[in-house]
Amino acid sequence: MLNNNVGVDNYTYPLLAQASALRLSVFEGKLIHDHVLKAGFDSDVYVNNTLINMYAVCGDLSAARKLFDESPVLDLVSWNSILAGYVNADNVEEAKFIYNKMPERNIIASNSMIVLFGRKGNVAEACRLFKEMPKKDLVSWSALISCYEQNEMYEEALVLFMNMIDHRVMVDEVVVVSVLSACANLTVVKTGTSVHALAVKIGIECYINLQNALIHMYSSCGEITTAEKLFDAGHNLDLISWNSMISGYLKCGSVEKARALFDAMIEKDVVSWSTMISGYAQHDQFSETLSLFMEMQHHGIRPDEATLVSVISACTHLVALDQGKWIHAYIRKNGLEINSILGTTLIDMYMKLGCVDNALEVFHGMEEKGVSSWNALIIGFAMNGLADKSLEMFSEMKKSGVTPNEITFVGVLGACRHMGLVDEGHRHFNSMIQEHRLEPNSKHYGCMVDLLGRAGMLKEAEELIESMPISPDVATWGALLGACKKHGDHEMGERVGRKLVELQPDHDGFHVLLSNIHASKGRWDDVLEVRGMMVRHGVVKIPGCSMIEANGIIHEFLAGDRTHPQINEIDNMLDEMAKKLKLEGYAPDTLEVAFDIDQEEKETTLFRHSEKLAIAFGLITISPPNPIRIMKNLRICNDCHTAAKFISRAFDREIVVRDRHRFHHFKHGSCSCMDFW
């Protein structure tokens, strides 16, 4: 046009500025602006407005504001353009300044401010502005409903929507999507169905965003069949549709259907992978979680935070330390931010796998430390037998200005419980109520009962249960039963055990503890009676299982297990262990065997407990000085605990066992729990 000497006018430049805005090319926009100045069109309000809009859309708000301030003439479009720029940039203060300076506040400007207030969580200001508006349009109502929905005020969103209907305001797919999201979060399927009927009535049900919202709403409310019908009948379905359906299947527990749909997807995004991986983790399918994550890596998909949290949690449950460390290294190598959630998950993993130093390194490297991060450290120290460090970290937490919550005190009382600090436990329990104004729940009382019981103060523990202002749960009574067995109070143990069996007849652990109490007194008829009760109630004892990671592979052992491919090598190592332990002075604790069999059979049974099989395998496959790390699904028995101490000295190896309650770090013939567990 310029080459042909065709003149430009005040209609040409706005078109060019709009094109630059669409391309998000501020460089081209500035060239157009320079040309405007040379051609003398800088006083034209139409030209200036498109330039202000171009700079605002491209994110150069300083240039937009400079042009706005220097413009000789401003109209309503000028004000709306600069306001829209600040709204899109989430700059509340400047947006409010411009809005308050506007000579005429129109509906568009007010709607923009409501949207901004909603995004920034200023619900009260959004409501005030909505009420002050002399005129409201569809966007006004939609903006405030969306504001409520974004800020998890779902009931208010539904009430306002009903008010909107009463005012006979025409609705569109945008407002219906927000309302359906509120229905999904409140799980009010009847209301959601009514909104669905309204969408059909006014003919907007074919919009893809609305179809996705309906699939999400029905699946979130457990109506997975209805969601399936919508999905199968849908036209032009997009990735969100597929991801919503996968998420719906997972919420309803249909993991296999979710995976089948996932595998059928021609195209997958990071949300698809994250949803499926997180779903596996949420349904305790941790091996599948890791396997799918590795497949995701093979496809070159960069994981998001939700994926990494799920995968790290899977490593924790599988005792997959090597893989957990690899994922931590991946996060660092790729420069991913370790925020409070991801950092806390890493701390939790390292603590639960006995790597205290690694957990501390993560904690100190975090810029943002929330209460959950401190809690993970406090609980982790206690779990690893470092009660002093746990309580020290609690003091540091308070000095840092972080307010402890109920979970914090579970960790603090747990630290006192693990080390038998009765007076310290009482002090923290009282400070929780009096200083921090926190109401103790059943977990706090359970910690105190366990603390008193482990310390042999059985009468005081029972009195505390009877004085509780809330009804004691079975875990609290179970702590007392365990203490009765530990300290040989058979009379109280039988009384508490029978009470627990009545309260929860399907719990295997209580039956087993009561049976063991009878067995320790040689009352085999009573043992048979308890086992008969288990048969009548269909109660099956959970078998002891120990897991150990070697060369990136998780190995599981059950008591008496002979299925492992290296069983012959394990048997040879067990024989070597038996010889060395005998020289060290170890004698099997046959009281742990609750069967009426001869002494030799009892000793043989003891030596094939899952922990000992895992330790034998660890001695074969894990080279020193690497620790042998084992996770046990139940409490480690007295005999295995004693044997592990002797093995650590006889073989000069560090052995780390995480049982149901805590960590045991065995080294040079002693344990970090100091035989108090």
mmCIF file of C-alpha atoms in Angstrom, residues 74-382:
data_model
loop_
_atom_site.group_PDB
_atom_site.id
_atom_site.type_symbol
_atom_site.label_atom_id
_atom_site.label_comp_id
_atom_site.label_asym_id
_atom_site.label_seq_id
_atom_site.Cartn_x
_atom_site.Cartn_y
_atom_site.Cartn_z
ATOM 1 C CA LEU A 74 -10.499 10.178 25.925
ATOM 2 C CA ASP A 75 -13.848 8.493 25.418
ATOM 3 C CA LEU A 76 -15.577 5.558 27.046
ATOM 4 C CA VAL A 77 -13.650 3.074 24.854
ATOM 5 C CA SER A 78 -10.347 4.573 26.053
ATOM 6 C CA TRP A 79 -11.278 4.018 29.695
ATOM 7 C CA ASN A 80 -12.593 0.503 29.043
ATOM 8 C CA SER A 81 -9.434 -0.431 27.098
ATOM 9 C CA ILE A 82 -6.958 0.609 29.805
ATOM 10 C CA LEU A 83 -9.198 -0.925 32.493
ATOM 11 C CA ALA A 84 -9.337 -4.229 30.562
ATOM 12 C CA GLY A 85 -5.538 -4.244 30.435
ATOM 13 C CA TYR A 86 -5.238 -3.979 34.223
ATOM 14 C CA VAL A 87 -8.005 -6.536 34.729
ATOM 15 C CA ASN A 88 -6.257 -9.064 32.464
ATOM 16 C CA ALA A 89 -3.004 -8.425 34.365
ATOM 17 C CA ASP A 90 -4.791 -9.016 37.712
ATOM 18 C CA ASN A 91 -3.618 -5.573 38.887
ATOM 19 C CA VAL A 92 -6.359 -4.787 41.386
ATOM 20 C CA GLU A 93 -5.011 -1.470 42.685
ATOM 21 C CA GLU A 94 -4.530 0.153 39.258
ATOM 22 C CA ALA A 95 -7.841 -1.260 37.998
ATOM 23 C CA LYS A 96 -9.647 0.235 41.001
ATOM 24 C CA PHE A 97 -7.877 3.568 40.439
ATOM 25 C CA ILE A 98 -8.977 3.706 36.781
ATOM 26 C CA TYR A 99 -12.518 2.529 37.603
ATOM 27 C CA ASN A 100 -12.957 5.169 40.301
ATOM 28 C CA LYS A 101 -11.643 7.902 37.948
ATOM 29 C CA MET A 102 -13.995 7.001 35.108
ATOM 30 C CA PRO A 103 -16.306 9.876 34.228
ATOM 31 C CA GLU A 104 -19.001 7.329 33.359
ATOM 32 C CA ARG A 105 -18.993 3.793 34.725
ATOM 33 C CA ASN A 106 -20.745 1.588 32.238
ATOM 34 C CA ILE A 107 -21.873 -2.033 32.556
ATOM 35 C CA ILE A 108 -18.805 -3.345 30.692
ATOM 36 C CA ALA A 109 -16.415 -1.696 33.171
ATOM 37 C CA SER A 110 -18.381 -2.904 36.205
ATOM 38 C CA ASN A 111 -18.541 -6.449 34.836
ATOM 39 C CA SER A 112 -14.766 -6.417 34.288
ATOM 40 C CA MET A 113 -14.202 -5.364 37.906
ATOM 41 C CA ILE A 114 -16.478 -8.143 39.210
ATOM 42 C CA VAL A 115 -14.482 -10.669 37.158
ATOM 43 C CA LEU A 116 -11.219 -9.304 38.583
ATOM 44 C CA PHE A 117 -12.488 -9.326 42.172
ATOM 45 C CA GLY A 118 -13.632 -12.923 41.695
ATOM 46 C CA ARG A 119 -10.230 -14.046 40.414
ATOM 47 C CA LYS A 120 -8.444 -12.354 43.314
ATOM 48 C CA GLY A 121 -10.831 -13.657 45.990
ATOM 49 C CA ASN A 122 -12.352 -10.250 46.820
ATOM 50 C CA VAL A 123 -15.884 -11.640 47.005
ATOM 51 C CA ALA A 124 -17.246 -8.914 49.287
ATOM 52 C CA GLU A 125 -16.166 -6.159 46.870
ATOM 53 C CA ALA A 126 -17.624 -8.070 43.919
ATOM 54 C CA CYS A 127 -20.976 -8.388 45.727
ATOM 55 C CA ARG A 128 -20.978 -4.721 46.727
ATOM 56 C CA LEU A 129 -20.295 -3.607 43.164
ATOM 57 C CA PHE A 130 -22.981 -5.944 41.786
ATOM 58 C CA LYS A 131 -25.576 -4.524 44.188
ATOM 59 C CA GLU A 132 -24.609 -0.921 43.371
ATOM 60 C CA MET A 133 -24.995 -1.403 39.606
ATOM 61 C CA PRO A 134 -28.110 0.500 38.410
ATOM 62 C CA LYS A 135 -28.374 -1.824 35.412
ATOM 63 C CA LYS A 136 -27.220 -5.422 35.051
ATOM 64 C CA ASP A 137 -26.918 -7.626 32.003
ATOM 65 C CA LEU A 138 -26.333 -11.362 31.515
ATOM 66 C CA VAL A 139 -22.569 -10.911 31.953
ATOM 67 C CA SER A 140 -23.077 -9.158 35.317
ATOM 68 C CA TRP A 141 -24.994 -12.117 36.745
ATOM 69 C CA SER A 142 -22.615 -14.610 35.137
ATOM 70 C CA ALA A 143 -19.554 -12.793 36.552
ATOM 71 C CA LEU A 144 -20.814 -12.886 40.148
ATOM 72 C CA ILE A 145 -21.990 -16.519 39.900
ATOM 73 C CA SER A 146 -18.534 -17.405 38.556
ATOM 74 C CA CYS A 147 -16.973 -15.380 41.400
ATOM 75 C CA TYR A 148 -18.863 -17.469 43.966
ATOM 76 C CA GLU A 149 -17.936 -20.718 42.191
ATOM 77 C CA GLN A 150 -14.232 -19.816 41.913
ATOM 78 C CA ASN A 151 -14.118 -19.039 45.632
ATOM 79 C CA GLU A 152 -15.858 -22.294 46.665
ATOM 80 C CA MET A 153 -19.085 -20.520 47.716
ATOM 81 C CA TYR A 154 -21.176 -23.032 45.837
ATOM 82 C CA GLU A 155 -24.460 -22.609 47.690
ATOM 83 C CA GLU A 156 -24.325 -18.833 47.123
ATOM 84 C CA ALA A 157 -23.730 -19.485 43.410
ATOM 85 C CA LEU A 158 -26.866 -21.638 43.185
ATOM 86 C CA VAL A 159 -28.979 -19.123 45.146
ATOM 87 C CA LEU A 160 -27.869 -16.295 42.834
ATOM 88 C CA PHE A 161 -28.617 -18.430 39.781
ATOM 89 C CA MET A 162 -32.164 -19.042 41.025
ATOM 90 C CA ASN A 163 -32.465 -15.291 41.642
ATOM 91 C CA MET A 164 -31.290 -14.706 38.066
ATOM 92 C CA ILE A 165 -33.995 -17.048 36.742
ATOM 93 C CA ASP A 166 -36.604 -15.255 38.873
ATOM 94 C CA HIS A 167 -35.535 -11.949 37.265
ATOM 95 C CA ARG A 168 -36.141 -13.586 33.867
ATOM 96 C CA VAL A 169 -32.585 -12.947 32.721
ATOM 97 C CA MET A 170 -31.663 -15.084 29.725
ATOM 98 C CA VAL A 171 -28.922 -17.603 30.581
ATOM 99 C CA ASP A 172 -26.110 -18.821 28.330
ATOM 100 C CA GLU A 173 -23.683 -21.748 28.349
ATOM 101 C CA VAL A 174 -21.070 -19.772 30.349
ATOM 102 C CA VAL A 175 -23.270 -19.279 33.406
ATOM 103 C CA VAL A 176 -24.647 -22.838 33.176
ATOM 104 C CA VAL A 177 -21.099 -24.261 33.234
ATOM 105 C CA SER A 178 -20.382 -22.358 36.495
ATOM 106 C CA VAL A 179 -23.661 -23.556 38.013
ATOM 107 C CA LEU A 180 -22.981 -27.188 37.052
ATOM 108 C CA SER A 181 -19.536 -26.929 38.673
ATOM 109 C CA ALA A 182 -21.231 -25.757 41.887
ATOM 110 C CA CYS A 183 -23.653 -28.705 41.666
ATOM 111 C CA ALA A 184 -20.720 -31.104 41.202
ATOM 112 C CA ASN A 185 -18.904 -29.761 44.258
ATOM 113 C CA LEU A 186 -22.063 -29.933 46.394
ATOM 114 C CA THR A 187 -23.000 -33.338 44.871
ATOM 115 C CA VAL A 188 -26.577 -32.117 44.357
ATOM 116 C CA VAL A 189 -27.474 -34.224 41.353
ATOM 117 C CA LYS A 190 -31.181 -33.257 41.428
ATOM 118 C CA THR A 191 -30.317 -29.584 41.010
ATOM 119 C CA GLY A 192 -27.783 -30.479 38.339
ATOM 120 C CA THR A 193 -30.397 -32.511 36.461
ATOM 121 C CA SER A 194 -32.796 -29.534 36.562
ATOM 122 C CA VAL A 195 -30.073 -27.255 35.159
ATOM 123 C CA HIS A 196 -29.425 -29.874 32.465
ATOM 124 C CA ALA A 197 -33.138 -29.823 31.564
ATOM 125 C CA LEU A 198 -33.040 -26.019 31.348
ATOM 126 C CA ALA A 199 -30.053 -26.166 28.992
ATOM 127 C CA VAL A 200 -31.931 -28.589 26.734
ATOM 128 C CA LYS A 201 -35.050 -26.410 26.846
ATOM 129 C CA ILE A 202 -33.226 -23.259 25.681
ATOM 130 C CA GLY A 203 -31.168 -25.199 23.125
ATOM 131 C CA ILE A 204 -27.603 -24.745 24.395
ATOM 132 C CA GLU A 205 -26.829 -28.353 25.338
ATOM 133 C CA CYS A 206 -24.708 -28.924 22.220
ATOM 134 C CA TYR A 207 -21.893 -26.589 23.360
ATOM 135 C CA ILE A 208 -18.801 -28.705 24.057
ATOM 136 C CA ASN A 209 -17.937 -26.832 27.277
ATOM 137 C CA LEU A 210 -21.427 -27.517 28.568
ATOM 138 C CA GLN A 211 -21.247 -31.201 27.619
ATOM 139 C CA ASN A 212 -17.950 -31.485 29.521
ATOM 140 C CA ALA A 213 -19.472 -29.763 32.560
ATOM 141 C CA LEU A 214 -22.421 -32.180 32.491
ATOM 142 C CA ILE A 215 -20.118 -35.228 32.268
ATOM 143 C CA HIS A 216 -18.112 -33.866 35.210
ATOM 144 C CA MET A 217 -21.220 -33.083 37.264
ATOM 145 C CA TYR A 218 -22.873 -36.481 36.800
ATOM 146 C CA SER A 219 -19.657 -38.444 37.425
ATOM 147 C CA SER A 220 -18.853 -36.366 40.525
ATOM 148 C CA CYS A 221 -22.316 -37.145 41.882
ATOM 149 C CA GLY A 222 -21.866 -40.890 41.308
ATOM 150 C CA GLU A 223 -24.187 -40.993 38.275
ATOM 151 C CA ILE A 224 -21.533 -42.610 36.105
ATOM 152 C CA THR A 225 -24.070 -44.321 33.798
ATOM 153 C CA THR A 226 -25.631 -40.963 32.865
ATOM 154 C CA ALA A 227 -22.151 -39.513 32.303
ATOM 155 C CA GLU A 228 -21.335 -42.492 30.041
ATOM 156 C CA LYS A 229 -24.483 -41.922 27.960
ATOM 157 C CA LEU A 230 -23.616 -38.240 27.491
ATOM 158 C CA PHE A 231 -20.045 -39.131 26.534
ATOM 159 C CA ASP A 232 -21.108 -41.826 24.059
ATOM 160 C CA ALA A 233 -23.714 -39.534 22.473
ATOM 161 C CA GLY A 234 -21.445 -36.476 22.389
ATOM 162 C CA HIS A 235 -20.371 -34.789 19.167
ATOM 163 C CA ASN A 236 -17.012 -33.110 18.593
ATOM 164 C CA LEU A 237 -15.676 -34.328 21.947
ATOM 165 C CA ASP A 238 -12.344 -32.779 22.938
ATOM 166 C CA LEU A 239 -9.531 -33.718 25.336
ATOM 167 C CA ILE A 240 -11.445 -32.230 28.270
ATOM 168 C CA SER A 241 -14.361 -34.583 27.503
ATOM 169 C CA TRP A 242 -12.092 -37.646 27.603
ATOM 170 C CA ASN A 243 -10.238 -36.447 30.700
ATOM 171 C CA SER A 244 -13.529 -35.710 32.490
ATOM 172 C CA MET A 245 -14.803 -39.221 31.737
ATOM 173 C CA ILE A 246 -11.563 -40.835 32.922
ATOM 174 C CA SER A 247 -11.740 -38.765 36.116
ATOM 175 C CA GLY A 248 -15.376 -39.813 36.570
ATOM 176 C CA TYR A 249 -14.553 -43.510 36.289
ATOM 177 C CA LEU A 250 -11.746 -43.108 38.836
ATOM 178 C CA LYS A 251 -13.996 -41.267 41.288
ATOM 179 C CA CYS A 252 -16.459 -44.140 41.077
ATOM 180 C CA GLY A 253 -13.730 -46.753 41.544
ATOM 181 C CA SER A 254 -13.869 -48.076 37.963
ATOM 182 C CA VAL A 255 -10.096 -48.075 37.506
ATOM 183 C CA GLU A 256 -10.087 -50.656 34.685
ATOM 184 C CA LYS A 257 -12.662 -48.690 32.652
ATOM 185 C CA ALA A 258 -10.634 -45.518 33.203
ATOM 186 C CA ARG A 259 -7.488 -47.232 31.909
ATOM 187 C CA ALA A 260 -9.314 -48.677 28.907
ATOM 188 C CA LEU A 261 -10.564 -45.190 27.972
ATOM 189 C CA PHE A 262 -7.097 -43.746 28.566
ATOM 190 C CA ASP A 263 -5.543 -46.348 26.253
ATOM 191 C CA ALA A 264 -8.187 -45.608 23.602
ATOM 192 C CA MET A 265 -7.255 -41.913 23.422
ATOM 193 C CA ILE A 266 -5.590 -40.973 20.141
ATOM 194 C CA GLU A 267 -4.136 -37.822 21.683
ATOM 195 C CA LYS A 268 -3.247 -37.332 25.357
ATOM 196 C CA ASP A 269 -2.181 -34.188 27.200
ATOM 197 C CA VAL A 270 -0.472 -33.841 30.584
ATOM 198 C CA VAL A 271 -3.897 -33.773 32.291
ATOM 199 C CA SER A 272 -4.750 -37.186 30.802
ATOM 200 C CA TRP A 273 -1.537 -38.720 32.148
ATOM 201 C CA SER A 274 -1.802 -36.941 35.499
ATOM 202 C CA THR A 275 -5.435 -37.997 36.010
ATOM 203 C CA MET A 276 -4.694 -41.670 35.347
ATOM 204 C CA ILE A 277 -1.477 -41.728 37.393
ATOM 205 C CA SER A 278 -3.136 -39.937 40.332
ATOM 206 C CA GLY A 279 -6.098 -42.296 40.054
ATOM 207 C CA TYR A 280 -3.857 -45.329 40.434
ATOM 208 C CA ALA A 281 -2.235 -43.767 43.521
ATOM 209 C CA GLN A 282 -5.608 -42.873 45.065
ATOM 210 C CA HIS A 283 -6.742 -46.480 44.666
ATOM 211 C CA ASP A 284 -3.534 -47.858 46.230
ATOM 212 C CA GLN A 285 -2.298 -49.332 42.932
ATOM 213 C CA PHE A 286 1.193 -48.008 43.472
ATOM 214 C CA SER A 287 3.081 -50.343 41.128
ATOM 215 C CA GLU A 288 0.785 -49.236 38.297
ATOM 216 C CA THR A 289 1.395 -45.609 39.316
ATOM 217 C CA LEU A 290 5.146 -45.967 38.806
ATOM 218 C CA SER A 291 4.774 -48.043 35.653
ATOM 219 C CA LEU A 292 2.535 -45.457 33.968
ATOM 220 C CA PHE A 293 4.837 -42.630 35.053
ATOM 221 C CA MET A 294 7.743 -44.382 33.342
ATOM 222 C CA GLU A 295 5.603 -44.750 30.204
ATOM 223 C CA MET A 296 4.817 -41.022 30.431
ATOM 224 C CA GLN A 297 8.548 -40.297 30.514
ATOM 225 C CA HIS A 298 9.060 -42.529 27.475
ATOM 226 C CA HIS A 299 6.545 -40.355 25.571
ATOM 227 C CA GLY A 300 8.436 -37.201 26.546
ATOM 228 C CA ILE A 301 5.533 -35.651 28.499
ATOM 229 C CA ARG A 302 6.679 -33.205 31.178
ATOM 230 C CA PRO A 303 4.831 -34.091 34.427
ATOM 231 C CA ASP A 304 2.904 -31.524 36.454
ATOM 232 C CA GLU A 305 2.874 -31.130 40.225
ATOM 233 C CA ALA A 306 -0.108 -33.471 40.750
ATOM 234 C CA THR A 307 1.671 -36.261 38.852
ATOM 235 C CA LEU A 308 4.906 -35.873 40.818
ATOM 236 C CA VAL A 309 3.065 -35.842 44.157
ATOM 237 C CA SER A 310 1.250 -39.076 43.232
ATOM 238 C CA VAL A 311 4.440 -40.794 42.022
ATOM 239 C CA ILE A 312 6.449 -39.790 45.109
ATOM 240 C CA SER A 313 3.609 -41.069 47.323
ATOM 241 C CA ALA A 314 3.708 -44.364 45.413
ATOM 242 C CA CYS A 315 7.470 -44.631 46.053
ATOM 243 C CA THR A 316 6.766 -44.081 49.756
ATOM 244 C CA HIS A 317 4.205 -46.895 49.920
ATOM 245 C CA LEU A 318 6.383 -49.277 47.899
ATOM 246 C CA VAL A 319 9.562 -48.455 49.846
ATOM 247 C CA ALA A 320 11.049 -47.599 46.458
ATOM 248 C CA LEU A 321 13.807 -45.307 47.711
ATOM 249 C CA ASP A 322 15.974 -45.547 44.586
ATOM 250 C CA GLN A 323 13.065 -44.541 42.367
ATOM 251 C CA GLY A 324 12.055 -41.792 44.796
ATOM 252 C CA LYS A 325 15.583 -40.376 44.686
ATOM 253 C CA TRP A 326 15.542 -40.572 40.882
ATOM 254 C CA ILE A 327 12.319 -38.520 40.772
ATOM 255 C CA HIS A 328 13.815 -35.968 43.182
ATOM 256 C CA ALA A 329 16.873 -35.726 40.912
ATOM 257 C CA TYR A 330 14.548 -35.341 37.896
ATOM 258 C CA ILE A 331 12.816 -32.396 39.610
ATOM 259 C CA ARG A 332 16.142 -30.678 40.272
ATOM 260 C CA LYS A 333 17.576 -31.435 36.827
ATOM 261 C CA ASN A 334 14.542 -29.949 35.075
ATOM 262 C CA GLY A 335 14.446 -26.882 37.300
ATOM 263 C CA LEU A 336 10.942 -27.635 38.606
ATOM 264 C CA GLU A 337 9.851 -25.543 41.568
ATOM 265 C CA ILE A 338 9.610 -27.417 44.858
ATOM 266 C CA ASN A 339 6.660 -25.620 46.415
ATOM 267 C CA SER A 340 5.027 -26.363 49.754
ATOM 268 C CA ILE A 341 2.947 -29.326 48.504
ATOM 269 C CA LEU A 342 5.694 -31.021 46.496
ATOM 270 C CA GLY A 343 8.321 -30.314 49.167
ATOM 271 C CA THR A 344 6.112 -31.738 51.920
ATOM 272 C CA THR A 345 5.537 -34.899 49.859
ATOM 273 C CA LEU A 346 9.306 -35.333 49.412
ATOM 274 C CA ILE A 347 9.923 -34.782 53.143
ATOM 275 C CA ASP A 348 7.235 -37.343 53.953
ATOM 276 C CA MET A 349 8.810 -39.877 51.567
ATOM 277 C CA TYR A 350 12.321 -39.488 52.916
ATOM 278 C CA MET A 351 11.150 -39.609 56.532
ATOM 279 C CA LYS A 352 9.021 -42.702 55.933
ATOM 280 C CA LEU A 353 11.965 -44.384 54.213
ATOM 281 C CA GLY A 354 14.311 -43.530 57.074
ATOM 282 C CA CYS A 355 16.382 -40.905 55.205
ATOM 283 C CA VAL A 356 16.281 -38.115 57.772
ATOM 284 C CA ASP A 357 19.183 -36.101 56.305
ATOM 285 C CA ASN A 358 17.568 -36.055 52.845
ATOM 286 C CA ALA A 359 14.309 -34.838 54.354
ATOM 287 C CA LEU A 360 16.102 -32.031 56.175
ATOM 288 C CA GLU A 361 17.880 -31.016 52.975
ATOM 289 C CA VAL A 362 14.528 -30.678 51.175
ATOM 290 C CA PHE A 363 13.014 -28.723 54.080
ATOM 291 C CA HIS A 364 15.870 -26.212 54.291
ATOM 292 C CA GLY A 365 15.801 -25.752 50.505
ATOM 293 C CA MET A 366 12.121 -24.765 50.467
ATOM 294 C CA GLU A 367 11.365 -21.061 50.151
ATOM 295 C CA GLU A 368 7.765 -21.506 51.260
ATOM 296 C CA LYS A 369 7.177 -23.669 54.322
ATOM 297 C CA GLY A 370 3.560 -24.217 55.311
ATOM 298 C CA VAL A 371 2.287 -25.832 58.491
ATOM 299 C CA SER A 372 2.114 -29.183 56.642
ATOM 300 C CA SER A 373 5.860 -28.990 55.871
ATOM 301 C CA TRP A 374 6.697 -28.467 59.557
ATOM 302 C CA ASN A 375 4.267 -31.249 60.509
ATOM 303 C CA ALA A 376 5.949 -33.702 58.112
ATOM 304 C CA LEU A 377 9.300 -32.968 59.727
ATOM 305 C CA ILE A 378 8.006 -33.161 63.327
ATOM 306 C CA ILE A 379 6.152 -36.434 62.704
ATOM 307 C CA GLY A 380 9.080 -37.811 60.689
ATOM 308 C CA PHE A 381 11.625 -37.184 63.437
ATOM 309 C CA ALA A 382 9.325 -38.848 65.973
#
